[in-house]
């Protein structure tokens, strides 16, 4: 059985596999033509006897909208003879060179900044010489090209360049991009990226859709950023959003849906960041701690839970309210109603908590009803911290009954933050109890400290800023027509606490700019944060928006699958269950989002067998999701899905490795109808190599491809992968140039990076086209 520590599961375990680094087999390439080695750090292929890129260090200094990018590129000559090199560096449009040079050589090279048209011509020329169509993904950028310079035998040289450009501003944010290849790399280059942002206005938020960031603020107008995982492939993107007068930051990012004609639809992301406090009084909290004191809590767990309860009470502000409900087969409480925090009540609470002993069964139903049914104090945000380490054993034990009873009793909208301690909990039940009240669940694995986990969650609940938020379109036309936004993820927006960020994803229709507003309550007053959703700003460079929407949609569907299995009430023949599973598989296939339930899509033989067995594989894997409700795998499945729902960016390749590892124990064995302990006549399962899963998928420019033998097949053509293409085109032919022009026009040329080593089967202009690999 696979066991993942929670720090790994929550921070890393699998959401989607966007751009995966495949360490491919050596590619047979034509001999290197005479002349200097062409070095392109953002897409670096190694050929024998060629100068290599060993590392790239990037330091970016942003002042308002002007970015100055410093790059140090370390080159190494592995041969025994001097070699000549020439650097080609894709840069943003409109960039200007500030300085340029190579360390430790007597004669400095020069460099020129080429305009877009000239850069495009040179990229095409290099593609022809190096037989690497992937370079065409940089068409549309500017180019810095150096003169030829020497790299000594067995030696290194550091190439330094500084360029600056004006960053574009859209929907109130300022965008930075460092061009790098989206496609496969046969050589991992060590990248480090740092950035300093200084603004004449307060900086409300910094966000990267491509990389995790480590931020440190020097002041409200000065932030330093270290990019984590800078070595993963793909461009580095970052935006910062100036704050409004209250310190909040809001913007929208749009991606057009190519399936909708005339640009009248697509996907959007709304990003809202709130400060640690808004102007006016801070909203106070009424906190009810619900502690499990059943016999299974005996020992270290009950002591940690008691310490956690005391820690929460002591962290409350003076005058905020609290109560303690402790339960086993009976229900007890510290006070008949919440009391204000002061020195006297804290002392009494400490004494009460010290007397709690672990003994008896687990009456989850009555404990929760006691916590949620009382009317909270006016003007306070009511919060319940509910902790349990086991399944319900006393009173009503039906998962559905408990869930429905708590939802019905919670008429005052208390937020129920659930904590599952250990693996003997009903993970989907704890998730449902939290999510139906605008809260989130937390799971504490056996090796973790209850006090630490509870403390971390409660620290985030300091200073409620926006309660009961809603996203609305402000338009008089809505009275007579449908809303231009739909399928929001999440469907119910969570409360916002001090310093938090909210990301809402959805689909938009039409081509008209609309005003979007987030409404919410703060200390009894309505607060509104507004921005514009303008389809004219939609860009095919924002493919991450669609993938992130799909990721959250899949997570919501998986949660529904899990919830339908409560009390064993779902069977594979249930039409609702089949519809949910089909939807997960269809979205996973279209957007290249692998979950532990759909990993079979990436494995050719398993995918074909699934089609032959009319979806037997997908229904089997879905049933595992339904049946594994407790135990290590049940809890870890829930943790995986929670991370999918809460993540703010597509996952990295390392996350894909962990998805595959988690999925692998489920995939061997047998399909329904047989296997260990099952009826005879089963279809054999397929042993799965986790690297095979991870290496078989690419998502480039919003398009998903699967590796089938020596051919990359676009997702929409998987079921036709064995059919003859409508057109077969050889690399370097006139027809190939026409296809290149079509892809460039659609800003889809990055997919040609797949064509260097394998054939690519894709849709171009509605036609099924096979591009023969460049290295044949």
XYZ file of C-alpha atoms in Angstrom:
776
model
C 0.000 0.000 0.000
C 1.282 3.417 -0.955
C 1.658 5.841 1.919
C 2.290 9.502 1.173
C 3.136 11.964 3.959
C 0.615 14.749 4.059
C 3.153 17.469 3.327
C 3.818 15.667 0.071
C 0.201 14.792 -0.612
C -1.146 18.279 -0.092
C 1.693 20.220 -1.632
C 2.575 17.982 -4.527
C 0.228 15.093 -5.244
C -1.371 15.134 -8.545
C -3.648 17.443 -10.182
C -2.791 17.520 -13.844
C 0.160 16.863 -16.078
C 0.689 20.046 -18.064
C 4.136 20.028 -19.655
C 6.049 16.870 -18.790
C 9.793 16.571 -19.135
C 10.529 13.318 -20.928
C 14.098 12.097 -20.899
C 13.860 10.701 -24.392
C 16.083 8.202 -26.102
C 18.929 9.766 -28.104
C 17.654 11.151 -31.391
C 19.387 10.324 -34.658
C 20.186 13.736 -36.092
C 21.938 14.777 -39.276
C 25.623 15.661 -38.897
C 26.287 19.153 -37.634
C 26.808 21.519 -40.507
C 30.101 23.437 -40.582
C 29.914 26.682 -38.676
C 29.394 27.833 -35.105
C 27.216 25.965 -32.608
C 23.859 27.736 -32.387
C 22.952 28.061 -28.696
C 19.320 28.740 -27.734
C 19.103 28.416 -23.932
C 15.289 28.380 -23.879
C 15.243 25.250 -26.072
C 18.489 23.373 -25.706
C 19.161 20.155 -27.565
C 22.573 18.509 -27.211
C 24.344 16.918 -30.110
C 27.666 15.121 -29.705
C 30.591 17.522 -29.934
C 28.465 20.603 -29.398
C 28.791 23.405 -26.826
C 26.346 22.790 -23.962
C 24.313 25.069 -21.717
C 25.086 24.102 -18.108
C 22.966 26.681 -16.309
C 21.020 29.926 -16.630
C 20.638 32.512 -13.870
C 17.954 35.172 -14.343
C 17.454 38.270 -12.214
C 14.586 40.607 -13.135
C 14.169 44.147 -11.835
C 10.669 45.582 -12.373
C 9.893 49.264 -11.845
C 6.221 49.971 -12.528
C 5.827 48.660 -16.115
C 9.505 48.490 -17.126
C 11.277 45.147 -16.664
C 15.067 44.849 -16.824
C 16.107 41.212 -17.283
C 19.673 40.134 -16.425
C 20.676 36.708 -17.781
C 23.909 34.807 -17.096
C 24.230 31.732 -19.346
C 26.999 29.271 -18.497
C 28.332 27.421 -21.560
C 30.631 24.371 -21.561
C 32.711 22.873 -24.362
C 32.996 19.126 -23.639
C 35.419 18.483 -26.510
C 39.194 18.560 -26.662
C 39.311 21.355 -29.213
C 38.138 24.981 -29.147
C 34.689 25.544 -30.631
C 32.852 28.562 -31.888
C 29.384 29.416 -30.623
C 26.663 31.868 -31.456
C 23.862 32.757 -29.064
C 20.265 33.179 -30.204
C 18.018 34.499 -27.463
C 14.217 34.862 -27.824
C 13.038 37.985 -25.979
C 9.705 39.810 -25.635
C 8.623 42.084 -28.438
C 9.916 45.618 -28.100
C 12.896 44.623 -25.939
C 16.075 46.738 -26.024
C 19.633 45.545 -25.269
C 21.332 47.352 -22.384
C 24.542 45.331 -22.163
C 26.084 42.206 -23.622
C 29.312 40.233 -23.231
C 31.159 36.995 -22.489
C 33.416 36.531 -19.457
C 37.086 35.550 -19.840
C 37.584 36.170 -23.551
C 39.811 38.879 -24.951
C 37.562 40.076 -27.749
C 34.005 40.866 -26.732
C 31.349 39.715 -29.211
C 28.683 42.080 -30.369
C 24.945 41.514 -30.478
C 21.997 42.782 -32.464
C 18.337 42.964 -31.589
C 16.322 41.802 -34.583
C 12.767 42.926 -35.324
C 9.979 40.372 -35.453
C 10.004 39.815 -39.235
C 13.778 39.328 -39.417
C 13.703 37.112 -36.318
C 11.044 34.922 -37.960
C 13.191 34.485 -41.066
C 16.201 33.473 -38.980
C 14.181 31.048 -36.837
C 13.023 29.314 -40.029
C 16.591 29.183 -41.314
C 17.845 27.655 -38.053
C 15.000 25.109 -38.120
C 16.149 23.969 -41.542
C 19.796 23.643 -40.472
C 19.209 22.064 -37.037
C 16.181 19.982 -38.085
C 14.258 21.197 -35.041
C 10.775 22.583 -35.860
C 10.220 23.277 -32.160
C 12.172 26.510 -32.549
C 9.223 27.916 -34.453
C 7.308 28.341 -31.196
C 9.371 31.508 -30.676
C 8.037 33.080 -33.870
C 6.380 36.321 -32.832
C 9.009 37.185 -30.241
C 12.016 39.394 -30.730
C 15.522 37.959 -31.005
C 18.962 38.855 -29.700
C 21.683 37.302 -31.882
C 25.345 37.468 -30.994
C 28.329 37.392 -33.233
C 30.472 34.249 -33.181
C 32.667 33.808 -30.092
C 35.095 31.065 -28.944
C 34.615 28.561 -26.119
C 37.961 26.945 -25.128
C 38.515 23.181 -25.209
C 37.089 21.586 -22.069
C 36.357 25.067 -20.741
C 33.398 27.216 -19.803
C 32.279 30.703 -20.701
C 29.573 32.803 -19.096
C 27.490 34.811 -21.500
C 25.830 37.863 -19.920
C 23.039 39.908 -21.425
C 20.766 42.603 -20.030
C 17.639 43.681 -21.875
C 14.628 45.733 -20.920
C 11.080 46.004 -22.181
C 7.788 47.641 -21.291
C 5.454 45.071 -19.752
C 1.884 45.023 -21.106
C -0.962 46.041 -18.809
C -4.376 44.383 -19.048
C -7.435 44.467 -16.783
C -5.534 46.333 -14.082
C -2.563 43.940 -13.901
C 0.997 44.087 -15.271
C 2.308 40.937 -17.034
C 5.865 39.596 -17.311
C 6.932 36.635 -19.438
C 10.309 34.940 -19.897
C 10.080 32.972 -23.180
C 11.065 29.312 -22.810
C 10.117 26.191 -24.743
C 6.922 24.363 -23.823
C 7.991 21.132 -25.495
C 10.170 18.217 -24.547
C 13.805 18.693 -23.628
C 16.479 16.039 -23.963
C 18.778 17.972 -21.664
C 17.800 19.412 -18.292
C 19.266 22.889 -17.799
C 19.555 24.301 -14.299
C 17.601 27.569 -14.155
C 17.357 29.969 -11.236
C 15.007 32.948 -11.424
C 14.594 35.852 -9.027
C 12.657 39.087 -9.320
C 12.264 42.409 -7.543
C 9.084 44.446 -8.130
C 8.910 48.127 -7.234
C 5.815 50.162 -7.938
C 4.715 53.750 -7.495
C 1.447 52.300 -6.156
C 0.897 49.748 -3.400
C 1.200 46.199 -4.742
C -1.992 44.275 -3.998
C -0.913 40.815 -5.155
C 1.616 38.832 -7.181
C 0.546 35.699 -9.069
C 2.250 33.178 -11.345
C 0.208 30.631 -13.313
C 3.361 28.660 -14.142
C 5.496 28.456 -10.993
C 5.218 28.560 -7.222
C 6.709 31.696 -5.659
C 8.493 32.535 -2.434
C 7.589 36.176 -1.702
C 9.049 38.620 0.773
C 7.781 42.203 1.141
C 10.180 44.991 1.955
C 7.320 47.471 1.904
C 3.842 47.851 0.410
C 5.523 48.929 -2.847
C 8.577 46.654 -2.921
C 8.452 42.849 -3.218
C 11.178 40.282 -3.831
C 10.249 36.982 -5.451
C 12.152 33.718 -5.720
C 10.787 31.285 -8.293
C 10.462 27.723 -7.000
C 10.989 24.875 -9.449
C 12.415 27.252 -12.053
C 13.996 24.332 -13.912
C 10.704 22.840 -15.065
C 10.005 23.363 -18.744
C 7.764 26.047 -20.162
C 7.773 29.845 -20.054
C 7.888 31.701 -16.748
C 4.910 34.004 -16.344
C 4.099 36.408 -13.538
C 1.703 39.275 -13.046
C 1.317 41.836 -10.313
C -1.845 43.754 -9.522
C -1.712 47.231 -7.954
C -3.937 47.654 -4.904
C -7.035 49.802 -4.733
C -7.527 52.366 -1.980
C -8.472 49.599 0.495
C -5.509 47.392 -0.404
C -7.475 44.845 -2.447
C -6.436 43.666 -5.926
C -8.748 42.233 -8.592
C -8.261 41.276 -12.254
C -9.526 38.889 -14.951
C -7.559 36.688 -17.393
C -9.341 35.273 -20.471
C -8.701 32.388 -22.869
C -10.746 32.062 -26.097
C -12.464 28.761 -26.841
C -11.386 27.815 -30.355
C -14.516 25.695 -30.765
C -16.699 28.817 -30.495
C -16.823 30.836 -33.684
C -16.039 34.543 -33.958
C -14.386 34.680 -30.537
C -17.742 34.760 -28.762
C -16.878 32.486 -25.886
C -14.124 31.070 -23.767
C -12.813 30.670 -20.238
C -12.055 33.283 -17.612
C -10.225 33.536 -14.324
C -11.161 36.147 -11.739
C -8.371 36.798 -9.238
C -9.141 38.677 -5.994
C -6.680 39.338 -3.197
C -7.754 41.067 -0.004
C -5.480 42.805 2.525
C -5.071 41.712 6.116
C -7.900 44.051 6.995
C -10.232 46.421 5.224
C -11.039 49.882 6.480
C -13.454 49.902 9.411
C -13.882 47.547 12.365
C -12.651 43.947 12.098
C -15.334 41.243 12.013
C -15.309 39.202 15.230
C -15.583 35.406 15.471
C -17.693 33.029 17.507
C -15.740 29.747 17.667
C -17.175 26.418 18.816
C -14.633 23.628 19.342
C -16.111 20.128 18.995
C -13.679 17.533 20.399
C -13.871 13.764 20.029
C -13.179 12.063 23.389
C -14.108 8.517 22.349
C -11.943 5.614 23.473
C -10.002 5.546 20.197
C -8.610 9.016 21.025
C -6.849 7.663 24.109
C -3.167 8.509 24.516
C -1.211 11.033 22.460
C -4.140 11.988 20.211
C -6.393 13.277 22.986
C -3.520 15.216 24.562
C -2.704 16.878 21.225
C -6.388 17.662 20.640
C -6.693 19.255 24.085
C -3.575 21.340 23.463
C -4.977 22.409 20.101
C -8.234 23.531 21.707
C -6.419 25.622 24.277
C -4.171 27.084 21.588
C -7.236 28.221 19.583
C -8.892 29.816 22.614
C -5.748 31.692 23.584
C -5.348 32.943 19.989
C -8.778 34.615 19.998
C -8.930 38.372 20.366
C -10.310 39.818 23.577
C -14.084 39.953 23.354
C -14.405 37.216 20.706
C -16.641 34.300 21.730
C -15.954 30.597 22.240
C -17.423 27.374 23.559
C -16.238 23.752 23.864
C -18.379 20.704 23.057
C -16.790 17.348 23.827
C -18.388 14.066 22.819
C -18.131 10.296 22.877
C -21.408 8.390 23.340
C -22.586 11.405 25.389
C -22.405 15.135 24.647
C -21.020 17.658 27.149
C -20.179 21.361 26.890
C -18.078 23.979 28.641
C -20.913 26.499 28.813
C -24.593 26.596 27.811
C -23.755 29.360 25.311
C -20.538 30.891 23.900
C -18.626 33.139 26.316
C -16.393 36.126 25.668
C -12.664 35.532 25.838
C -10.989 37.139 28.843
C -8.499 36.046 31.491
C -11.212 34.455 33.643
C -12.897 32.421 30.866
C -9.539 31.246 29.506
C -8.538 29.970 32.967
C -11.844 28.126 33.339
C -11.529 26.653 29.845
C -8.027 25.412 30.651
C -9.369 23.661 33.742
C -12.297 22.146 31.814
C -10.070 20.859 29.009
C -7.675 19.309 31.514
C -10.476 17.098 32.875
C -11.460 15.612 29.479
C -10.791 11.849 29.296
C -10.998 9.555 26.260
C -13.602 6.820 26.738
C -16.738 5.555 24.982
C -18.139 5.462 21.440
C -18.444 8.153 18.732
C -21.727 10.078 18.410
C -20.902 12.401 15.537
C -24.556 13.123 14.692
C -25.608 14.574 18.053
C -22.339 16.415 18.621
C -22.620 18.313 15.348
C -26.311 19.107 15.783
C -25.554 20.534 19.211
C -22.836 22.719 17.678
C -24.769 24.146 14.719
C -28.402 24.531 15.812
C -28.009 27.401 18.316
C -28.443 30.951 17.030
C -25.063 32.754 16.934
C -24.475 36.202 18.363
C -25.369 38.987 15.939
C -22.369 40.589 14.213
C -20.037 37.594 14.766
C -18.866 35.101 12.130
C -19.847 31.654 13.494
C -17.113 29.019 13.101
C -17.110 25.369 14.202
C -13.855 23.413 14.501
C -14.960 19.758 14.454
C -12.402 17.053 15.284
C -12.814 13.274 15.108
C -10.604 10.213 14.736
C -13.196 7.592 13.894
C -16.364 6.469 12.198
C -19.755 7.118 13.851
C -20.636 4.245 16.189
C -23.345 5.715 18.456
C -26.636 7.346 17.469
C -27.425 7.688 13.746
C -24.454 6.265 11.830
C -25.686 6.634 8.259
C -23.405 8.933 6.283
C -26.325 10.348 4.298
C -28.454 10.890 7.398
C -25.683 12.721 9.255
C -24.870 14.906 6.260
C -28.490 15.870 5.642
C -29.327 16.383 9.317
C -26.403 18.767 9.845
C -27.208 20.731 6.685
C -30.855 21.106 7.742
C -29.986 22.082 11.317
C -27.356 24.616 10.251
C -29.854 27.357 9.417
C -27.512 30.029 10.784
C -24.744 29.104 8.320
C -22.015 28.151 10.759
C -18.749 27.297 8.975
C -17.817 23.717 9.921
C -14.056 23.183 9.535
C -13.612 19.419 9.919
C -10.451 17.642 11.071
C -9.984 13.922 10.439
C -7.304 12.467 12.731
C -5.689 9.297 11.402
C -7.027 6.945 8.744
C -10.076 5.504 10.547
C -12.369 8.350 9.468
C -15.031 8.659 6.785
C -13.153 11.073 4.529
C -16.000 11.946 2.094
C -18.322 12.667 5.035
C -15.859 15.107 6.597
C -15.428 16.799 3.221
C -19.174 17.140 2.698
C -19.750 18.556 6.198
C -17.137 21.248 5.534
C -17.944 22.142 1.949
C -21.697 22.476 2.430
C -20.952 25.200 5.006
C -18.311 27.200 2.984
C -15.450 25.633 4.953
C -12.700 23.119 4.112
C -11.690 19.746 5.571
C -8.238 18.947 6.960
C -6.765 15.472 7.405
C -4.094 14.692 9.990
C -2.068 11.613 9.093
C -0.810 9.268 11.845
C 2.728 10.699 11.855
C 1.495 14.292 12.174
C 0.731 16.463 15.193
C -2.926 17.370 15.740
C -2.050 20.595 17.536
C 0.155 21.794 14.688
C -2.447 21.090 11.977
C -5.315 22.704 13.879
C -3.120 25.699 14.671
C -2.201 26.190 11.017
C -5.821 26.206 9.922
C -6.900 28.550 12.703
C -4.064 30.961 11.890
C -5.623 31.357 8.427
C -8.993 32.180 9.986
C -7.681 35.327 11.633
C -9.525 38.482 10.684
C -12.535 37.554 8.524
C -12.606 40.081 5.678
C -15.469 39.004 3.419
C -18.319 36.681 4.425
C -20.864 34.996 2.108
C -19.237 36.308 -1.098
C -21.070 36.097 -4.428
C -19.931 36.810 -7.991
C -22.414 38.732 -10.132
C -22.523 40.323 -13.564
C -23.691 43.922 -13.343
C -25.821 44.496 -16.434
C -29.387 45.747 -16.981
C -29.716 43.258 -19.854
C -29.685 40.294 -17.452
C -33.324 40.976 -16.651
C -34.260 39.783 -20.157
C -31.462 37.384 -21.053
C -29.140 34.650 -19.764
C -26.014 35.375 -17.756
C -22.831 35.701 -19.867
C -20.884 33.635 -17.289
C -21.573 30.024 -16.312
C -20.116 26.832 -14.839
C -18.266 28.671 -12.084
C -15.611 26.820 -10.106
C -16.106 26.817 -7.192
C -19.891 27.022 -7.397
C -20.122 28.430 -3.871
C -17.450 30.968 -3.026
C -15.662 30.528 0.324
C -15.322 33.264 2.925
C -12.170 35.348 2.582
C -9.859 35.818 5.545
C -6.977 38.225 6.106
C -4.363 38.133 3.349
C -6.108 35.384 1.352
C -6.591 35.151 -2.403
C -9.666 33.955 -4.257
C -9.565 32.437 -7.736
C -12.869 31.875 -9.547
C -12.883 30.117 -12.911
C -15.710 29.808 -15.391
C -16.896 30.085 -18.966
C -18.063 33.252 -20.685
C -20.273 33.703 -23.736
C -20.642 36.599 -26.157
C -18.215 39.277 -27.245
C -19.391 42.167 -25.103
C -17.390 43.559 -22.171
C -19.164 43.005 -18.849
C -18.709 44.325 -15.329
C -18.070 41.591 -12.736
C -18.449 42.280 -9.026
C -17.737 40.206 -5.931
C -20.198 41.123 -3.174
C -19.838 40.119 0.460
C -20.440 41.111 4.058
C -17.790 42.634 6.291
C -18.723 43.537 9.842
C -22.371 44.003 8.903
C -21.638 46.148 5.846
C -21.744 45.146 2.185
C -18.396 45.254 0.370
C -18.001 45.223 -3.398
C -14.920 44.540 -5.551
C -15.373 45.097 -9.296
C -13.470 44.440 -12.518
C -14.142 44.102 -16.251
C -14.494 40.893 -18.263
C -13.586 41.941 -21.809
C -13.501 39.197 -24.495
C -11.210 41.400 -26.586
C -8.444 40.726 -24.056
C -8.692 36.937 -24.487
C -5.387 35.387 -25.577
C -4.402 31.900 -26.720
C -1.330 32.345 -24.497
C -3.638 31.922 -21.494
C -4.351 28.217 -22.010
C -3.689 27.596 -18.317
C -7.079 29.194 -17.544
C -8.999 26.451 -19.394
C -6.857 23.691 -17.844
C -7.301 25.077 -14.354
C -11.073 25.309 -14.888
C -11.144 21.710 -16.125
C -9.024 20.569 -13.188
C -11.463 22.040 -10.691
C -14.452 20.742 -12.646
C -12.991 17.234 -12.554
C -12.352 17.558 -8.810
C -15.989 18.585 -8.271
C -17.202 15.620 -10.343
C -14.964 13.194 -8.427
C -16.356 14.605 -5.196
C -19.883 13.940 -6.484
C -18.871 10.378 -7.364
C -17.532 9.922 -3.839
C -20.673 11.386 -2.281
C -23.003 9.158 -4.347
C -21.308 6.153 -2.751
C -22.434 7.063 0.768
C -23.859 4.059 2.643
C -23.059 1.806 -0.337
C -25.987 3.117 -2.340
C -24.256 3.299 -5.753
C -23.771 0.503 -8.291
C -21.997 0.483 -11.672
C -25.402 0.270 -13.362
C -26.664 3.526 -11.812
C -27.172 5.988 -14.742
C -26.170 8.944 -12.556
C -22.938 7.218 -11.573
C -22.129 6.344 -15.202
C -22.791 9.916 -16.295
C -20.400 11.301 -13.675
C -17.633 8.833 -14.526
C -18.041 9.472 -18.254
C -17.756 13.219 -17.624
C -14.524 12.820 -15.615
C -12.961 10.667 -18.329
C -14.044 12.980 -21.156
C -12.665 16.109 -19.461
C -9.451 14.311 -18.475
C -8.868 13.179 -22.026
C -9.659 16.548 -23.603
C -7.552 18.691 -21.277
C -4.733 16.260 -20.489
C -5.587 16.095 -16.798
C -4.597 12.753 -15.343
C -6.138 11.674 -12.086
C -5.637 8.420 -10.247
C -8.955 7.334 -11.820
C -8.094 8.135 -15.444
C -4.392 7.274 -15.704
C -5.309 4.421 -18.060
C -5.956 7.001 -20.813
C -2.212 7.564 -21.143
C -1.439 3.844 -21.610
C -2.282 2.774 -25.148
C -3.137 -0.895 -24.538
C -5.256 -0.111 -21.495
C -7.084 2.672 -23.328
C -7.935 0.373 -26.240
C -9.065 -2.361 -23.854
C -11.288 0.138 -22.060
C -12.943 1.048 -25.379
C -13.349 -2.628 -26.282
C -14.948 -3.363 -22.913
C -17.315 -0.386 -23.268
C -15.739 1.645 -20.517
C -15.250 -1.199 -18.036
C -11.917 0.216 -16.865
C -13.266 3.658 -16.093
C -16.255 2.323 -14.174
C -14.019 -0.009 -12.187
C -11.676 2.794 -11.218
C -14.642 4.991 -10.354
C -16.010 2.282 -8.078
C -12.720 2.259 -6.202
C -13.234 5.956 -5.604
C -16.670 5.218 -4.189
C -15.703 2.258 -2.020
C -12.476 3.582 -0.460
C -14.039 5.953 2.076
C -11.739 5.326 5.022
C -8.329 3.788 5.624
C -5.067 5.144 4.256
C -6.103 5.079 0.598
C -9.537 6.538 1.311
C -8.075 9.491 3.195
C -5.290 10.029 0.662
C -7.781 10.018 -2.211
C -9.706 12.758 -0.433
C -6.537 14.764 0.147
C -5.652 14.498 -3.546
C -9.033 15.782 -4.614
C -9.005 18.630 -2.110
C -5.700 19.796 -3.524
C -7.156 19.733 -7.032
C -10.013 21.931 -5.880
C -7.829 24.421 -4.043
C -4.760 24.746 -6.262
C -4.063 28.107 -7.917
C -1.912 26.899 -10.827
C -1.496 23.846 -13.042
C 0.734 21.200 -11.512
C 4.387 20.598 -12.322
C 5.836 17.426 -13.892
C 6.872 16.188 -10.428
C 3.213 16.202 -9.426
C 2.472 13.937 -12.358
C 4.970 11.384 -11.083
C 3.073 11.206 -7.803
C -0.323 10.852 -9.488
C 1.029 7.939 -11.459
C 2.533 6.333 -8.364
C -0.750 6.681 -6.505
C -2.742 5.314 -9.440
C -0.453 2.368 -10.149
C -1.695 0.111 -7.300
C -5.234 0.477 -8.708
C -4.454 -0.363 -12.314
C -2.930 -3.867 -12.252
C -5.291 -6.714 -11.406
C -8.502 -7.201 -13.325
C -11.475 -5.409 -14.700
C -15.022 -6.052 -13.434
C -16.180 -9.625 -13.848
C -13.175 -11.309 -12.322
C -9.809 -11.019 -10.664
C -8.800 -11.859 -7.153
C -11.903 -13.074 -5.368
C -14.199 -12.234 -8.310
C -16.192 -14.294 -10.787
C -14.477 -16.115 -13.609
C -14.110 -14.714 -17.104
C -12.369 -11.470 -16.245
C -10.465 -9.349 -18.726
C -6.806 -9.210 -17.648
C -5.516 -5.949 -16.299
C -2.225 -4.375 -17.355
C 0.806 -3.874 -15.123
C 1.585 -0.181 -15.174
C 4.955 1.533 -15.216
C 4.472 4.940 -13.615
C 7.000 6.549 -15.956
C 4.980 5.220 -18.877
C 1.981 7.154 -17.598
C 3.875 10.374 -16.937
C 5.802 10.347 -20.208
C 2.794 9.760 -22.424
C 1.092 13.144 -22.282
C 1.854 16.719 -23.361
C -0.235 19.874 -23.067
C 1.032 22.625 -25.359
C -0.727 25.862 -26.300
C -3.951 24.568 -24.774
C -3.899 21.363 -26.871
C -3.414 17.883 -25.404
C -1.411 15.101 -27.054
C -0.895 11.432 -26.119
C 2.066 9.325 -27.160
C 0.979 6.299 -29.169
C 4.024 4.335 -30.274
C 6.185 6.766 -32.263
C 3.343 9.231 -32.796
C 1.851 12.074 -30.738
C -1.941 12.030 -31.179
C -4.160 14.997 -30.339
C -6.795 14.164 -27.717
C -9.727 14.638 -30.069
C -8.265 12.036 -32.445
C -7.522 9.274 -29.928
C -10.425 7.119 -31.045
C -9.303 7.610 -34.657
C -5.607 7.107 -33.979
C -5.467 4.007 -36.211
C -7.358 5.594 -39.100
C -5.509 6.920 -42.129
C -4.976 10.704 -41.937
C -6.590 12.971 -44.512
C -3.189 14.453 -45.320
C 0.381 13.286 -44.622
C 3.068 15.965 -44.802
C 6.838 15.578 -44.779
C 9.101 17.945 -42.846
C 10.668 20.592 -45.048
C 8.096 20.313 -47.831
C 6.048 23.196 -49.239
C 2.926 21.749 -47.570
C 4.767 21.675 -44.250
C 5.516 25.388 -44.611
C 1.816 26.027 -45.240
C 0.870 24.134 -42.068
C 3.489 26.106 -40.147
C 1.954 29.356 -41.390
C -1.526 28.209 -40.310
C -0.311 27.291 -36.820
C 1.589 30.569 -36.475
C -1.553 32.486 -37.435
C -3.405 30.677 -34.625
C -0.445 31.113 -32.206
C -0.282 27.304 -32.004
C 3.206 26.791 -33.458
C 4.595 25.473 -30.166
C 3.054 22.056 -30.940
C 5.744 21.652 -33.630
C 8.228 20.953 -30.834
C 6.729 17.462 -30.683
C 7.578 16.955 -34.354
C 11.338 16.903 -33.836
C 11.475 13.286 -32.661
C 8.001 11.831 -33.350
C 5.196 12.094 -35.872
C 2.340 14.380 -34.834
C -1.300 13.573 -35.669
C -3.447 16.655 -35.167
C -6.355 18.708 -36.425
C -5.480 21.701 -38.588
C -8.334 23.669 -40.113
C -10.743 20.815 -39.312
C -8.591 18.306 -41.233
C -6.789 15.273 -39.760
C -3.122 15.894 -40.609
C -0.088 13.689 -39.943
C 3.213 15.580 -39.742
C 6.107 13.210 -40.348
C 8.904 13.632 -37.842
C 11.729 15.936 -38.728
C 14.506 13.423 -37.968
C 13.437 10.814 -40.505
